[in-house]
Amino acid sequence: MPSPFVISAAVSDALNAGSPVVALESTIISHGLPRPRNLEAAQEFEEILLSAGVTPATIAVLDGVPQIGLDADGVARIANEDMVKASVRDLPILMAKKVSGATTVAATAYLAGKAGVRVFATGGLGGVHRGANVTFDESADLSSLAIAGVTVVAAGVKSVLDIAGTLERLETLSVPVVGYRTTNFPSFWLTESGEQIDWSVDSPAEIADVMASQDQLGHGQGIIVANPLPPELQWEPDEHDAVLLEALAEADARGIRGKAVTPFLLSYIVGASGGRSLEVNLDIARNNVRLAGQIATAWSALASNSAAHRA
């Protein structure tokens, strides 16, 4: 059967040449930022990579076709059109119905892995939701990273989630988690969550070595690189804590339950923070895109050296 997805010429050429490539999700653009700021951000993220000699591979489903790498018109579409959020389970339905969708972390990692793109930059991961022991509400990001051989750079998970529960699930799924120059797992807007992780790495080259070792073992899981914001860029912790408590109380007062909780909390937090949380979101994304570009470059160099030695 023909391939179900399309790889752009720029991404295909880079992969064939062994040049660095970084996948970027589209949900952060379509649902995570207001218009027209979202288009500016999408273009900025790609430019950060291009200026570092890395090919960006923004991923989305357009008219039922999963696409790895978008042209300027494709990027504008995900920023300006109303699209559904597409997780892995939605992909075959969108394809059959020829509908467009912005890919979540789960779907982006899955498609990137299928296309051979090994590094992916996002803002924060989805995870185990508060009260999941009752609702069983857990992001598909976690189970997808258990099968997608992609290294994901993220600033941990949002503090509205159950961070300790998320780390426990990742351990159960045997997904390696390493902190970039830290052993304190970040909580998206904040540099530290207080939850400790076992391993840290000090350089992009060291992360590339972990990727190579993972390949040798043949496990197939992805790798999470927890990349905290520098303390001077994080949201002011006292304000963050106060707004989060206010948001949680409001959700409880309105009787919001299950899958509706997290979208409500995130929307409420943007308003209650006067937009400050969005500005931190952008700093997070930039920080992760830069590191992902460095990791992809180190991975490309390592792969090239290995091929030269085999020759």
CSV table of C-alpha atoms in Angstrom, one decimal:
chain,number,residue,atom,x,y,z
A,1,MET,CA,0.0,0.0,0.0
A,2,PRO,CA,1.2,3.6,-0.6
A,3,SER,CA,2.6,5.5,2.4
A,4,PRO,CA,-0.2,7.1,4.5
A,5,PHE,CA,1.8,10.3,5.1
A,6,VAL,CA,3.7,12.8,3.1
A,7,ILE,CA,7.2,13.9,4.0
A,8,SER,CA,8.2,17.4,2.7
A,9,ALA,CA,11.0,17.6,0.2
A,10,ALA,CA,13.1,19.6,2.7
A,11,VAL,CA,12.7,17.0,5.5
A,12,SER,CA,13.2,14.1,3.1
A,13,ASP,CA,16.4,15.6,1.8
A,14,ALA,CA,17.7,16.2,5.3
A,15,LEU,CA,16.9,12.7,6.4
A,16,ASN,CA,18.5,11.2,3.4
A,17,ALA,CA,21.6,13.3,3.9
A,18,GLY,CA,21.8,12.5,7.6
A,19,SER,CA,21.4,16.1,8.5
A,20,PRO,CA,19.7,17.2,11.7
A,21,VAL,CA,15.9,17.4,11.8
A,22,VAL,CA,13.5,18.4,14.6
A,23,ALA,CA,9.8,17.6,14.7
A,24,LEU,CA,7.4,20.3,16.0
A,25,GLU,CA,3.8,19.7,17.0
A,26,SER,CA,0.9,21.7,15.6
A,27,THR,CA,-1.5,21.7,18.6
A,28,ILE,CA,0.6,24.3,20.4
A,29,ILE,CA,0.0,26.6,17.5
A,30,SER,CA,-3.7,25.8,16.7
A,31,HIS,CA,-4.9,25.6,20.3
A,32,GLY,CA,-2.2,26.8,22.6
A,33,LEU,CA,-1.7,30.4,21.5
A,34,PRO,CA,-4.1,33.2,20.4
A,35,ARG,CA,-4.2,34.5,16.9
A,36,PRO,CA,-2.2,36.1,15.3
A,37,ARG,CA,0.5,35.5,17.9
A,38,ASN,CA,0.3,31.8,17.1
A,39,LEU,CA,1.5,32.2,13.5
A,40,GLU,CA,4.3,34.4,14.6
A,41,ALA,CA,5.4,31.8,17.1
A,42,ALA,CA,5.2,29.0,14.6
A,43,GLN,CA,7.4,30.9,12.2
A,44,GLU,CA,9.8,31.8,15.0
A,45,PHE,CA,10.2,28.2,16.2
A,46,GLU,CA,11.1,27.1,12.6
A,47,GLU,CA,13.5,30.0,12.2
A,48,ILE,CA,15.3,29.1,15.5
A,49,LEU,CA,16.1,25.7,13.9
A,50,LEU,CA,16.9,27.0,10.5
A,51,SER,CA,19.3,29.5,11.8
A,52,ALA,CA,21.1,26.6,13.6
A,53,GLY,CA,21.3,24.5,10.4
A,54,VAL,CA,18.5,22.2,11.5
A,55,THR,CA,15.5,21.3,9.3
A,56,PRO,CA,12.2,21.9,11.1
A,57,ALA,CA,9.5,19.3,10.6
A,58,THR,CA,6.2,20.7,11.8
A,59,ILE,CA,3.6,17.9,11.7
A,60,ALA,CA,-0.1,18.1,11.1
A,61,VAL,CA,-2.9,16.4,9.2
A,62,LEU,CA,-4.1,18.5,6.3
A,63,ASP,CA,-7.2,17.4,4.4
A,64,GLY,CA,-6.8,13.8,5.7
A,65,VAL,CA,-3.1,13.5,4.9
A,66,PRO,CA,-0.5,13.3,7.8
A,67,GLN,CA,2.3,15.6,6.8
A,68,ILE,CA,5.8,15.7,8.2
A,69,GLY,CA,7.1,19.1,7.4
A,70,LEU,CA,4.9,22.0,6.3
A,71,ASP,CA,5.4,24.7,3.8
A,72,ALA,CA,4.5,28.3,4.6
A,73,ASP,CA,0.9,27.8,3.5
A,74,GLY,CA,0.6,24.7,5.7
A,75,VAL,CA,1.9,26.6,8.7
A,76,ALA,CA,-0.5,29.4,8.1
A,77,ARG,CA,-3.4,26.9,7.9
A,78,ILE,CA,-2.7,25.4,11.3
A,79,ALA,CA,-2.5,28.9,12.7
A,80,ASN,CA,-5.6,30.3,11.1
A,81,GLU,CA,-8.1,27.4,10.5
A,82,ASP,CA,-10.2,25.9,13.3
A,83,MET,CA,-8.8,22.3,13.5
A,84,VAL,CA,-9.5,19.5,15.9
A,85,LYS,CA,-6.8,18.2,18.2
A,86,ALA,CA,-5.6,15.0,16.7
A,87,SER,CA,-4.2,12.3,18.9
A,88,VAL,CA,-3.0,8.9,17.6
A,89,ARG,CA,-6.4,7.3,17.8
A,90,ASP,CA,-7.9,10.1,15.7
A,91,LEU,CA,-5.5,9.7,12.8
A,92,PRO,CA,-7.3,6.9,10.8
A,93,ILE,CA,-10.6,8.8,11.2
A,94,LEU,CA,-9.2,12.1,10.0
A,95,MET,CA,-7.6,10.2,7.0
A,96,ALA,CA,-10.8,8.4,6.1
A,97,LYS,CA,-12.9,11.6,6.4
A,98,LYS,CA,-10.2,13.8,4.7
A,99,VAL,CA,-10.4,16.2,7.7
A,100,SER,CA,-7.6,18.4,8.9
A,101,GLY,CA,-6.2,18.2,12.5
A,102,ALA,CA,-3.5,19.6,14.6
A,103,THR,CA,-1.3,16.9,16.1
A,104,THR,CA,-0.9,16.5,19.8
A,105,VAL,CA,2.4,15.4,21.4
A,106,ALA,CA,1.2,11.7,21.1
A,107,ALA,CA,0.4,12.0,17.4
A,108,THR,CA,3.4,14.1,16.6
A,109,ALA,CA,5.8,11.6,18.3
A,110,TYR,CA,4.1,8.7,16.5
A,111,LEU,CA,4.3,10.2,13.1
A,112,ALA,CA,7.8,11.6,13.6
A,113,GLY,CA,9.0,8.1,14.6
A,114,LYS,CA,7.3,6.5,11.6
A,115,ALA,CA,9.1,9.1,9.3
A,116,GLY,CA,12.5,8.5,10.9
A,117,VAL,CA,12.7,11.9,12.7
A,118,ARG,CA,14.5,11.2,16.0
A,119,VAL,CA,14.1,14.5,17.9
A,120,PHE,CA,11.0,16.4,18.8
A,121,ALA,CA,10.5,19.7,20.7
A,122,THR,CA,7.3,20.5,22.5
A,123,GLY,CA,6.3,22.7,25.4
A,124,GLY,CA,5.1,20.3,28.1
A,125,LEU,CA,3.9,16.7,28.1
A,126,GLY,CA,0.5,15.5,28.9
A,127,GLY,CA,0.3,13.2,31.9
A,128,VAL,CA,-1.7,11.7,34.6
A,129,HIS,CA,-4.6,14.0,35.6
A,130,ARG,CA,-5.4,14.9,39.2
A,131,GLY,CA,-8.0,12.4,40.4
A,132,ALA,CA,-7.1,9.8,37.8
A,133,ASN,CA,-7.5,7.1,40.4
A,134,VAL,CA,-11.3,7.7,39.9
A,135,THR,CA,-11.5,9.0,36.4
A,136,PHE,CA,-8.7,7.0,34.8
A,137,ASP,CA,-7.9,10.2,32.9
A,138,GLU,CA,-4.4,9.9,31.5
A,139,SER,CA,-2.9,11.5,28.4
A,140,ALA,CA,-2.1,9.3,25.4
A,141,ASP,CA,1.3,11.1,25.3
A,142,LEU,CA,2.6,8.6,27.9
A,143,SER,CA,1.6,5.4,26.1
A,144,SER,CA,2.6,6.8,22.8
A,145,LEU,CA,6.1,7.5,24.0
A,146,ALA,CA,6.3,3.9,25.1
A,147,ILE,CA,6.3,2.8,21.4
A,148,ALA,CA,7.6,5.8,19.5
A,149,GLY,CA,11.4,5.9,19.3
A,150,VAL,CA,11.7,9.6,19.5
A,151,THR,CA,13.6,11.9,21.9
A,152,VAL,CA,11.2,14.5,23.2
A,153,VAL,CA,12.4,17.7,24.8
A,154,ALA,CA,9.8,19.1,27.2
A,155,ALA,CA,9.6,21.3,30.3
A,156,GLY,CA,8.1,18.5,32.3
A,157,VAL,CA,4.3,18.5,32.6
A,158,LYS,CA,1.9,21.3,33.5
A,159,SER,CA,1.4,21.8,37.2
A,160,VAL,CA,-2.3,21.3,36.8
A,161,LEU,CA,-1.5,17.6,36.4
A,162,ASP,CA,-0.4,14.9,38.9
A,163,ILE,CA,3.3,15.1,38.4
A,164,ALA,CA,4.3,12.3,40.8
A,165,GLY,CA,1.7,10.1,39.2
A,166,THR,CA,3.0,10.9,35.7
A,167,LEU,CA,6.6,10.0,36.7
A,168,GLU,CA,5.3,6.7,38.1
A,169,ARG,CA,3.5,5.8,34.9
A,170,LEU,CA,6.6,6.6,32.8
A,171,GLU,CA,8.6,4.3,35.0
A,172,THR,CA,6.0,1.5,34.5
A,173,LEU,CA,6.1,2.1,30.7
A,174,SER,CA,9.9,1.9,30.8
A,175,VAL,CA,10.3,5.3,29.2
A,176,PRO,CA,13.7,6.8,30.1
A,177,VAL,CA,13.5,10.3,31.7
A,178,VAL,CA,16.6,12.4,32.0
A,179,GLY,CA,16.9,15.9,33.3
A,180,TYR,CA,19.0,18.4,31.3
A,181,ARG,CA,21.5,19.5,33.9
A,182,THR,CA,19.1,18.8,36.7
A,183,THR,CA,17.6,16.0,38.8
A,184,ASN,CA,14.6,18.0,39.8
A,185,PHE,CA,11.7,17.4,37.3
A,186,PRO,CA,10.4,20.7,36.0
A,187,SER,CA,6.7,21.6,36.1
A,188,PHE,CA,6.3,23.6,32.9
A,189,TRP,CA,5.8,27.1,34.2
A,190,LEU,CA,8.2,26.5,37.1
A,191,THR,CA,11.8,25.4,37.0
A,192,GLU,CA,11.3,22.8,39.7
A,193,SER,CA,8.4,20.6,40.7
A,194,GLY,CA,10.1,19.1,43.8
A,195,GLU,CA,9.9,15.7,42.2
A,196,GLN,CA,13.3,14.0,41.8
A,197,ILE,CA,14.4,12.0,38.8
A,198,ASP,CA,17.2,9.5,38.8
A,199,TRP,CA,19.4,10.7,36.0
A,200,SER,CA,20.7,13.9,34.5
A,201,VAL,CA,22.7,14.7,31.3
A,202,ASP,CA,25.1,17.6,30.8
A,203,SER,CA,25.3,18.0,27.1
A,204,PRO,CA,23.5,17.3,23.8
A,205,ALA,CA,26.3,14.9,22.9
A,206,GLU,CA,25.5,12.9,26.0
A,207,ILE,CA,21.9,12.7,25.1
A,208,ALA,CA,22.9,11.5,21.6
A,209,ASP,CA,24.9,8.7,23.4
A,210,VAL,CA,21.8,7.7,25.3
A,211,MET,CA,19.8,7.5,22.1
A,212,ALA,CA,22.5,5.3,20.5
A,213,SER,CA,22.5,3.0,23.5
A,214,GLN,CA,18.7,2.8,23.4
A,215,ASP,CA,18.9,1.8,19.7
A,216,GLN,CA,21.5,-0.9,20.6
A,217,LEU,CA,19.1,-2.4,23.2
A,218,GLY,CA,16.2,-2.4,20.7
A,219,HIS,CA,13.7,-1.3,23.3
A,220,GLY,CA,11.7,1.0,21.0
A,221,GLN,CA,10.6,3.5,23.7
A,222,GLY,CA,11.1,7.2,23.3
A,223,ILE,CA,13.3,9.2,25.6
A,224,ILE,CA,12.1,12.3,27.6
A,225,VAL,CA,14.6,15.1,28.1
A,226,ALA,CA,13.2,17.3,30.9
A,227,ASN,CA,14.5,20.8,30.1
A,228,PRO,CA,13.6,23.4,32.8
A,229,LEU,CA,13.4,27.0,32.2
A,230,PRO,CA,16.2,29.1,33.8
A,231,PRO,CA,14.9,30.4,37.1
A,232,GLU,CA,14.9,34.0,35.9
A,233,LEU,CA,12.4,33.1,33.1
A,234,GLN,CA,10.0,31.0,35.2
A,235,TRP,CA,6.6,32.3,36.3
A,236,GLU,CA,6.9,33.9,39.7
A,237,PRO,CA,6.2,30.9,42.0
A,238,ASP,CA,4.0,32.6,44.6
A,239,GLU,CA,1.8,34.1,41.9
A,240,HIS,CA,1.7,30.7,40.1
A,241,ASP,CA,0.7,28.9,43.2
A,242,ALA,CA,-2.1,31.4,44.0
A,243,VAL,CA,-3.5,31.3,40.5
A,244,LEU,CA,-3.4,27.5,40.4
A,245,LEU,CA,-5.3,27.2,43.7
A,246,GLU,CA,-7.8,29.7,42.5
A,247,ALA,CA,-8.3,27.8,39.3
A,248,LEU,CA,-8.7,24.4,41.1
A,249,ALA,CA,-11.2,25.9,43.5
A,250,GLU,CA,-13.2,27.4,40.6
A,251,ALA,CA,-13.3,24.1,38.8
A,252,ASP,CA,-14.6,22.4,41.9
A,253,ALA,CA,-17.2,25.1,42.5
A,254,ARG,CA,-18.5,24.7,39.0
A,255,GLY,CA,-18.7,21.0,39.2
A,256,ILE,CA,-16.3,20.5,36.3
A,257,ARG,CA,-15.1,16.9,36.2
A,258,GLY,CA,-13.2,14.4,34.0
A,259,LYS,CA,-11.7,15.4,30.7
A,260,ALA,CA,-13.1,18.9,31.0
A,261,VAL,CA,-11.0,19.8,34.0
A,262,THR,CA,-7.6,20.4,32.3
A,263,PRO,CA,-8.8,22.6,29.4
A,264,PHE,CA,-10.9,24.7,31.9
A,265,LEU,CA,-7.9,25.1,34.2
A,266,LEU,CA,-5.5,26.2,31.5
A,267,SER,CA,-8.0,28.6,30.1
A,268,TYR,CA,-8.8,30.0,33.5
A,269,ILE,CA,-5.1,30.4,34.3
A,270,VAL,CA,-4.4,32.5,31.2
A,271,GLY,CA,-7.2,34.9,32.2
A,272,ALA,CA,-6.3,35.0,35.9
A,273,SER,CA,-2.6,35.6,35.1
A,274,GLY,CA,-3.4,38.5,32.8
A,275,GLY,CA,-1.6,36.6,30.0
A,276,ARG,CA,1.6,36.2,31.9
A,277,SER,CA,1.3,32.4,31.7
A,278,LEU,CA,1.2,32.7,27.9
A,279,GLU,CA,4.5,34.6,27.8
A,280,VAL,CA,6.1,31.9,29.9
A,281,ASN,CA,4.7,29.3,27.5
A,282,LEU,CA,6.6,31.0,24.6
A,283,ASP,CA,9.8,31.1,26.6
A,284,ILE,CA,9.4,27.4,27.3
A,285,ALA,CA,8.9,26.5,23.7
A,286,ARG,CA,11.9,28.6,22.5
A,287,ASN,CA,14.1,27.0,25.2
A,288,ASN,CA,13.0,23.5,24.2
A,289,VAL,CA,13.4,24.1,20.4
A,290,ARG,CA,16.9,25.4,20.9
A,291,LEU,CA,18.0,22.4,22.9
A,292,ALA,CA,16.2,20.0,20.5
A,293,GLY,CA,18.2,21.5,17.6
A,294,GLN,CA,21.4,21.0,19.5
A,295,ILE,CA,20.5,17.3,20.2
A,296,ALA,CA,19.6,16.7,16.6
A,297,THR,CA,22.9,18.2,15.5
A,298,ALA,CA,24.8,16.0,18.0
A,299,TRP,CA,22.8,12.9,16.9
A,300,SER,CA,23.6,13.7,13.2
A,301,ALA,CA,27.3,14.0,14.0
A,302,LEU,CA,27.3,10.7,16.0
A,303,ALA,CA,25.5,8.8,13.3
A,304,SER,CA,27.9,10.2,10.7
A,305,ASN,CA,30.9,9.2,12.7
A,306,SER,CA,29.5,5.7,13.3
A,307,ALA,CA,28.9,5.3,9.5
A,308,ALA,CA,32.5,6.5,8.8
A,309,HIS,CA,33.9,3.9,11.2
A,310,ARG,CA,31.9,1.1,9.7
A,311,ALA,CA,33.2,2.1,6.2
